[in-house]
Short mmCIF file of C-alpha atoms and ligand atoms in Angstrom, two decimals:
data_model
loop_
_atom_site.label_atom_id
_atom_site.label_comp_id
_atom_site.label_asym_id
_atom_site.label_seq_id
_atom_site.Cartn_x
_atom_site.Cartn_y
_atom_site.Cartn_z
CA MET A 16 -37.57 -104.46 -66.02
CA VAL A 17 -35.97 -101.01 -65.84
CA LYS A 18 -36.06 -97.64 -67.59
CA VAL A 19 -33.19 -95.66 -69.13
CA PRO A 20 -33.34 -92.72 -70.49
CA LYS A 21 -34.24 -93.17 -74.25
CA ASN A 22 -30.37 -92.63 -75.79
CA ALA A 23 -28.90 -95.16 -73.60
CA PRO A 24 -27.49 -97.79 -76.11
CA LEU A 25 -30.37 -100.47 -75.38
CA GLU A 26 -27.55 -103.27 -77.91
CA LEU A 27 -25.44 -102.76 -74.73
CA LEU A 28 -26.48 -102.55 -71.98
CA GLY A 29 -27.49 -106.25 -71.25
CA PRO A 30 -24.37 -107.94 -69.74
CA LEU A 31 -25.36 -104.60 -67.26
CA GLY A 32 -28.23 -106.81 -65.14
CA CYS A 33 -26.06 -109.75 -63.93
CA GLY A 34 -21.80 -109.94 -63.70
CA ILE A 35 -21.29 -105.81 -64.09
CA GLN A 36 -23.97 -104.78 -61.53
CA THR A 37 -22.53 -107.49 -59.20
CA GLY A 38 -18.78 -105.50 -59.77
CA ALA A 39 -19.28 -102.19 -59.40
CA GLY A 40 -22.30 -102.54 -56.78
CA ALA A 41 -20.09 -104.67 -54.09
CA VAL A 42 -18.06 -101.74 -54.89
CA MET A 43 -20.44 -99.04 -54.39
CA ASN A 44 -23.81 -100.70 -52.66
CA ALA A 45 -21.47 -103.91 -50.60
CA LEU A 46 -18.22 -101.92 -49.45
CA LYS A 47 -19.25 -98.87 -50.03
CA VAL A 48 -15.17 -97.87 -51.16
CA ARG A 49 -14.64 -94.76 -49.32
CA PRO A 50 -11.85 -91.98 -50.55
CA GLY A 51 -8.63 -92.47 -51.05
CA SER A 52 -8.41 -96.53 -49.74
CA SER A 53 -6.71 -99.67 -51.31
CA PHE A 54 -9.14 -101.64 -52.94
CA ALA A 55 -7.92 -104.80 -55.06
CA THR A 56 -10.32 -107.75 -56.52
CA PHE A 57 -8.92 -111.49 -56.79
CA GLY A 58 -10.52 -112.17 -59.60
CA GLY A 59 -10.92 -109.84 -63.12
CA GLY A 60 -13.57 -110.79 -65.08
CA ALA A 61 -16.79 -109.36 -65.75
CA VAL A 62 -17.53 -108.76 -62.23
CA GLY A 63 -14.35 -108.08 -61.07
CA LEU A 64 -13.74 -105.28 -63.47
CA SER A 65 -16.28 -103.35 -63.51
CA ALA A 66 -15.59 -103.76 -59.69
CA VAL A 67 -12.12 -102.00 -60.86
CA MET A 68 -13.77 -99.03 -62.21
CA ALA A 69 -16.02 -98.80 -59.61
CA ALA A 70 -13.62 -98.20 -57.70
CA ARG A 71 -11.64 -95.65 -59.58
CA VAL A 72 -15.58 -93.67 -59.21
CA ALA A 73 -15.58 -93.61 -55.53
CA GLY A 74 -11.64 -92.79 -55.58
CA ALA A 75 -9.65 -95.56 -54.85
CA THR A 76 -6.56 -94.72 -54.23
CA THR A 77 -4.98 -97.85 -54.49
CA ILE A 78 -6.37 -100.33 -57.28
CA ILE A 79 -5.51 -104.18 -57.13
CA ALA A 80 -6.46 -106.54 -60.18
CA ALA A 81 -5.35 -110.45 -59.42
CA ASP A 82 -6.33 -112.47 -62.07
CA VAL A 83 -3.59 -114.78 -64.48
CA VAL A 84 -4.69 -113.64 -67.45
CA PRO A 85 -2.44 -110.81 -69.35
CA SER A 86 -4.40 -109.50 -71.29
CA ARG A 87 -7.43 -108.94 -68.22
CA LEU A 88 -4.58 -108.05 -65.85
CA GLU A 89 -3.52 -105.12 -69.19
CA LEU A 90 -7.37 -104.55 -69.64
CA ALA A 91 -7.83 -103.68 -65.43
CA ARG A 92 -5.13 -101.69 -66.51
CA GLU A 93 -6.66 -99.65 -68.40
CA LEU A 94 -9.84 -99.00 -66.44
CA GLY A 95 -8.72 -98.01 -63.30
CA ALA A 96 -5.94 -100.77 -61.66
CA THR A 97 -3.11 -99.33 -59.41
CA HIS A 98 -1.33 -101.76 -59.44
CA ILE A 99 -1.60 -106.02 -61.20
CA VAL A 100 -0.96 -109.31 -60.09
CA ASN A 101 -0.08 -111.56 -61.97
CA SER A 102 -0.85 -114.46 -58.99
CA TRP A 103 0.60 -117.45 -61.50
CA GLU A 104 3.90 -115.82 -60.99
CA THR A 105 2.86 -113.93 -57.66
CA ASP A 106 1.83 -114.38 -54.21
CA PRO A 107 -1.13 -112.57 -54.56
CA VAL A 108 -1.57 -112.05 -50.34
CA VAL A 109 1.77 -110.76 -50.51
CA ALA A 110 1.48 -108.55 -53.38
CA VAL A 111 -1.14 -107.35 -51.70
CA ARG A 112 1.12 -106.83 -48.88
CA GLU A 113 3.83 -104.80 -50.06
CA ILE A 114 1.13 -102.46 -52.79
CA THR A 115 -0.37 -101.06 -49.87
CA GLY A 116 2.68 -100.68 -47.16
CA GLY A 117 2.50 -103.80 -45.80
CA GLY A 118 -1.25 -102.82 -44.13
CA GLY A 119 -3.30 -104.97 -46.58
CA ALA A 120 -6.28 -103.67 -49.03
CA HIS A 121 -9.10 -102.30 -46.60
CA TYR A 122 -11.39 -103.96 -48.79
CA THR A 123 -10.68 -106.84 -51.34
CA LEU A 124 -13.76 -108.49 -53.93
CA GLU A 125 -13.82 -113.00 -54.55
CA SER A 126 -14.40 -112.51 -58.09
CA SER A 127 -12.99 -115.82 -58.87
CA GLY A 128 -15.26 -118.88 -57.27
CA ARG A 129 -12.27 -120.83 -56.01
CA PRO A 130 -12.16 -121.31 -51.68
CA ALA A 131 -8.42 -121.12 -52.02
CA VAL A 132 -8.26 -117.61 -53.65
CA LEU A 133 -11.11 -116.26 -51.66
CA ARG A 134 -9.05 -117.20 -48.44
CA GLN A 135 -6.25 -115.22 -50.70
CA ALA A 136 -8.54 -112.12 -50.46
CA ILE A 137 -9.08 -112.45 -47.37
CA ASP A 138 -5.43 -113.32 -45.42
CA ALA A 139 -4.72 -109.62 -47.88
CA LEU A 140 -7.09 -107.44 -45.97
CA ALA A 141 -6.26 -104.51 -43.50
CA ALA A 142 -7.17 -104.95 -40.12
CA ARG A 143 -11.11 -104.05 -39.37
CA GLY A 144 -11.46 -104.84 -43.41
CA THR A 145 -14.17 -106.51 -45.39
CA CYS A 146 -13.64 -109.13 -47.65
CA GLY A 147 -17.11 -109.63 -50.59
CA ILE A 148 -17.80 -112.60 -51.90
CA VAL A 149 -19.50 -112.38 -54.97
CA GLY A 150 -17.98 -115.60 -56.52
CA ALA A 151 -20.20 -118.09 -56.74
CA PRO A 152 -18.23 -122.42 -57.17
CA ALA A 153 -19.97 -125.30 -57.40
CA LEU A 154 -22.92 -125.51 -54.61
CA GLY A 155 -21.77 -127.08 -51.30
CA THR A 156 -18.38 -125.87 -51.49
CA GLU A 157 -17.19 -125.20 -48.44
CA ALA A 158 -13.68 -122.90 -48.43
CA SER A 159 -11.01 -122.62 -45.05
CA PHE A 160 -9.79 -119.68 -42.66
CA ASP A 161 -7.58 -118.88 -39.92
CA VAL A 162 -10.45 -117.91 -37.82
CA ASN A 163 -7.77 -115.77 -34.86
CA GLY A 164 -6.31 -113.95 -38.19
CA VAL A 165 -10.61 -112.50 -39.39
CA MET A 166 -10.90 -112.05 -35.31
CA THR A 167 -8.22 -110.44 -34.15
CA ALA A 168 -7.76 -107.62 -36.14
CA GLY A 169 -11.45 -107.21 -36.86
CA LYS A 170 -11.91 -108.27 -40.47
CA ARG A 171 -14.88 -108.16 -42.35
CA ILE A 172 -15.94 -111.03 -44.44
CA ILE A 173 -19.68 -111.00 -46.48
CA GLY A 174 -21.54 -112.05 -49.58
CA ILE A 175 -23.15 -110.57 -51.66
CA ILE A 176 -25.85 -111.17 -54.08
CA GLU A 177 -25.90 -109.26 -57.68
CA GLY A 178 -23.81 -106.08 -56.10
CA ASP A 179 -26.96 -105.75 -53.00
CA SER A 180 -28.25 -103.20 -55.81
CA LYS A 181 -31.43 -102.64 -56.16
CA PRO A 182 -31.93 -102.19 -60.14
CA ASP A 183 -34.30 -100.28 -61.76
CA LEU A 184 -31.53 -97.58 -59.83
CA PHE A 185 -28.55 -98.74 -59.96
CA ILE A 186 -28.56 -99.80 -63.64
CA PRO A 187 -29.48 -96.39 -64.74
CA ALA A 188 -26.95 -94.29 -62.54
CA LEU A 189 -24.55 -96.60 -64.48
CA VAL A 190 -25.85 -95.63 -67.89
CA GLU A 191 -25.07 -92.25 -67.45
CA LEU A 192 -21.86 -92.03 -65.83
CA TYR A 193 -20.54 -95.06 -68.97
CA THR A 194 -22.53 -92.10 -71.12
CA GLN A 195 -20.35 -89.49 -69.27
CA GLY A 196 -17.64 -91.04 -69.60
CA ARG A 197 -16.64 -92.91 -66.93
CA PHE A 198 -17.70 -96.29 -66.46
CA PRO A 199 -16.16 -97.83 -70.30
CA PHE A 200 -17.60 -101.18 -69.33
CA ASP A 201 -17.86 -101.01 -73.51
CA ARG A 202 -14.46 -102.00 -73.93
CA LEU A 203 -15.70 -105.85 -71.29
CA VAL A 204 -17.35 -106.33 -74.59
CA LYS A 205 -17.95 -107.54 -77.63
CA PHE A 206 -20.40 -108.07 -79.88
CA TYR A 207 -21.20 -110.97 -82.42
CA ALA A 208 -24.11 -111.51 -85.08
CA LEU A 209 -26.69 -114.53 -84.30
CA GLU A 210 -24.42 -117.44 -87.42
CA GLN A 211 -21.93 -116.20 -85.16
CA ILE A 212 -23.76 -117.64 -81.47
CA ASN A 213 -21.76 -120.65 -81.39
CA GLN A 214 -18.52 -118.84 -81.93
CA ALA A 215 -19.46 -116.68 -78.94
CA ALA A 216 -20.10 -119.77 -76.80
CA GLU A 217 -16.65 -120.76 -77.67
CA ASP A 218 -14.60 -117.70 -77.03
CA SER A 219 -16.92 -117.51 -73.70
CA GLU A 220 -15.42 -120.25 -72.35
CA LYS A 221 -11.86 -120.52 -72.98
CA GLY A 222 -11.61 -116.92 -72.19
CA ILE A 223 -11.07 -114.59 -74.73
CA THR A 224 -14.33 -112.29 -74.96
CA ILE A 225 -15.50 -111.74 -71.73
CA LYS A 226 -18.93 -110.54 -72.27
CA PRO A 227 -20.80 -111.82 -75.58
CA ILE A 228 -24.03 -109.79 -76.59
CA ILE A 229 -25.59 -111.55 -80.01
CA ARG A 230 -26.75 -109.07 -82.35
CA TRP A 231 -30.49 -109.73 -83.45
CA GLU A 232 -30.28 -108.36 -86.52
CA SER A 233 -34.29 -108.38 -88.21
N1 NAD B 16 -22.88 -112.89 -56.47
C1 NAD B 16 -23.32 -112.41 -57.51
O1 NAD B 16 -24.44 -111.90 -57.09
C2 NAD B 16 -23.06 -112.33 -58.75
C3 NAD B 16 -23.48 -111.91 -60.15
C4 NAD B 16 -22.75 -112.83 -61.12
C5 NAD B 16 -21.56 -113.60 -61.21
N2 NAD B 16 -21.42 -114.31 -60.15
C6 NAD B 16 -19.86 -114.81 -61.11
O2 NAD B 16 -18.87 -114.38 -59.96
C7 NAD B 16 -17.78 -115.37 -59.91
C8 NAD B 16 -17.42 -114.17 -62.02
O3 NAD B 16 -18.15 -114.27 -62.53
P1 NAD B 16 -17.86 -112.85 -64.02
O4 NAD B 16 -18.61 -113.32 -64.98
O5 NAD B 16 -16.44 -111.74 -63.89
O6 NAD B 16 -17.12 -113.81 -64.72
P2 NAD B 16 -15.11 -114.58 -65.14
O7 NAD B 16 -14.80 -116.04 -65.42
O8 NAD B 16 -14.84 -113.35 -66.60
O9 NAD B 16 -14.00 -113.72 -64.39
C9 NAD B 16 -14.06 -115.01 -63.40
C10 NAD B 16 -11.51 -113.99 -63.26
O10 NAD B 16 -11.34 -115.46 -61.40
C11 NAD B 16 -9.91 -115.71 -63.15
N3 NAD B 16 -9.15 -116.56 -62.01
C12 NAD B 16 -8.98 -118.20 -61.93
N4 NAD B 16 -7.98 -118.50 -61.29
C13 NAD B 16 -7.96 -117.54 -60.62
C14 NAD B 16 -6.84 -117.17 -59.40
N5 NAD B 16 -6.05 -118.34 -59.28
N6 NAD B 16 -6.40 -116.51 -58.82
C15 NAD B 16 -7.27 -115.01 -59.03
N7 NAD B 16 -7.82 -115.11 -60.65
C16 NAD B 16 -8.07 -115.60 -60.83
C17 NAD B 16 -9.94 -116.08 -63.95
O11 NAD B 16 -8.63 -115.76 -64.66
C18 NAD B 16 -11.11 -115.39 -64.43
O12 NAD B 16 -10.79 -113.52 -65.05
C19 NAD B 16 -18.29 -115.99 -60.54
O13 NAD B 16 -18.61 -117.35 -59.39
C20 NAD B 16 -20.03 -115.88 -61.46
O14 NAD B 16 -20.69 -117.42 -61.18
C21 NAD B 16 -22.13 -113.89 -58.65
#
């Protein structure tokens, strides 16, 4: 149970309980992205796009979104990404290095749930940078990385569950940022009527809708 202000738009708030607090919290609570830093998300779904919005609030001055769906990349740009990378067209590790002047990003986030993409998120890190893992592949999935590349550069890799957030504090904070127009997560949401529930599931599955919400009209 999370208390929110009486004027908060309740019908919109459900997604804050999982993917959205995960992306925002990964940036704000776990990675603690600093003003003036560089941040790259690998995966621009609900989690990655929330991370982009949070990175802007946190003051990151280079915000890179890598995904394979052009519409998601365009939305990432509208939500605050300073650079977008289509990982099917461009090697995102090379792109992140170029964008950051060769050094790599201070923070990266893996939200695609793919081991090969996790490898990219680690490889794209700057020395002493931190990679957060939020993507969830099938249980038992293993991933590999260049051990010396991580060790000699002092890179850190951390797992993050639900954005390391204390929901009763963090969700009202996100609601307040939304109310101020600084965290426009409604851009990820599409409402469906109850009779459109199968359409909502299909749109979600196909990636057409990022966060479907079923409205239970009385
Ligand atoms: N750690 C947690 O507490 C937590 C909480 C919520 C969700 N998750 C997990 O986080 C992941 C993301 O959730 P979501 O709701 O954003 O899912 P999503 O499916 O909306 O987003 C995943 C994105 O990855 C992109 N992608 C696919 N292949 C890619 C590639 N090769 N390179 C870059 N991007 C690629 C997809 O196009 C998509 O936009 C899921 O695995 C989900 O299970 C974890």
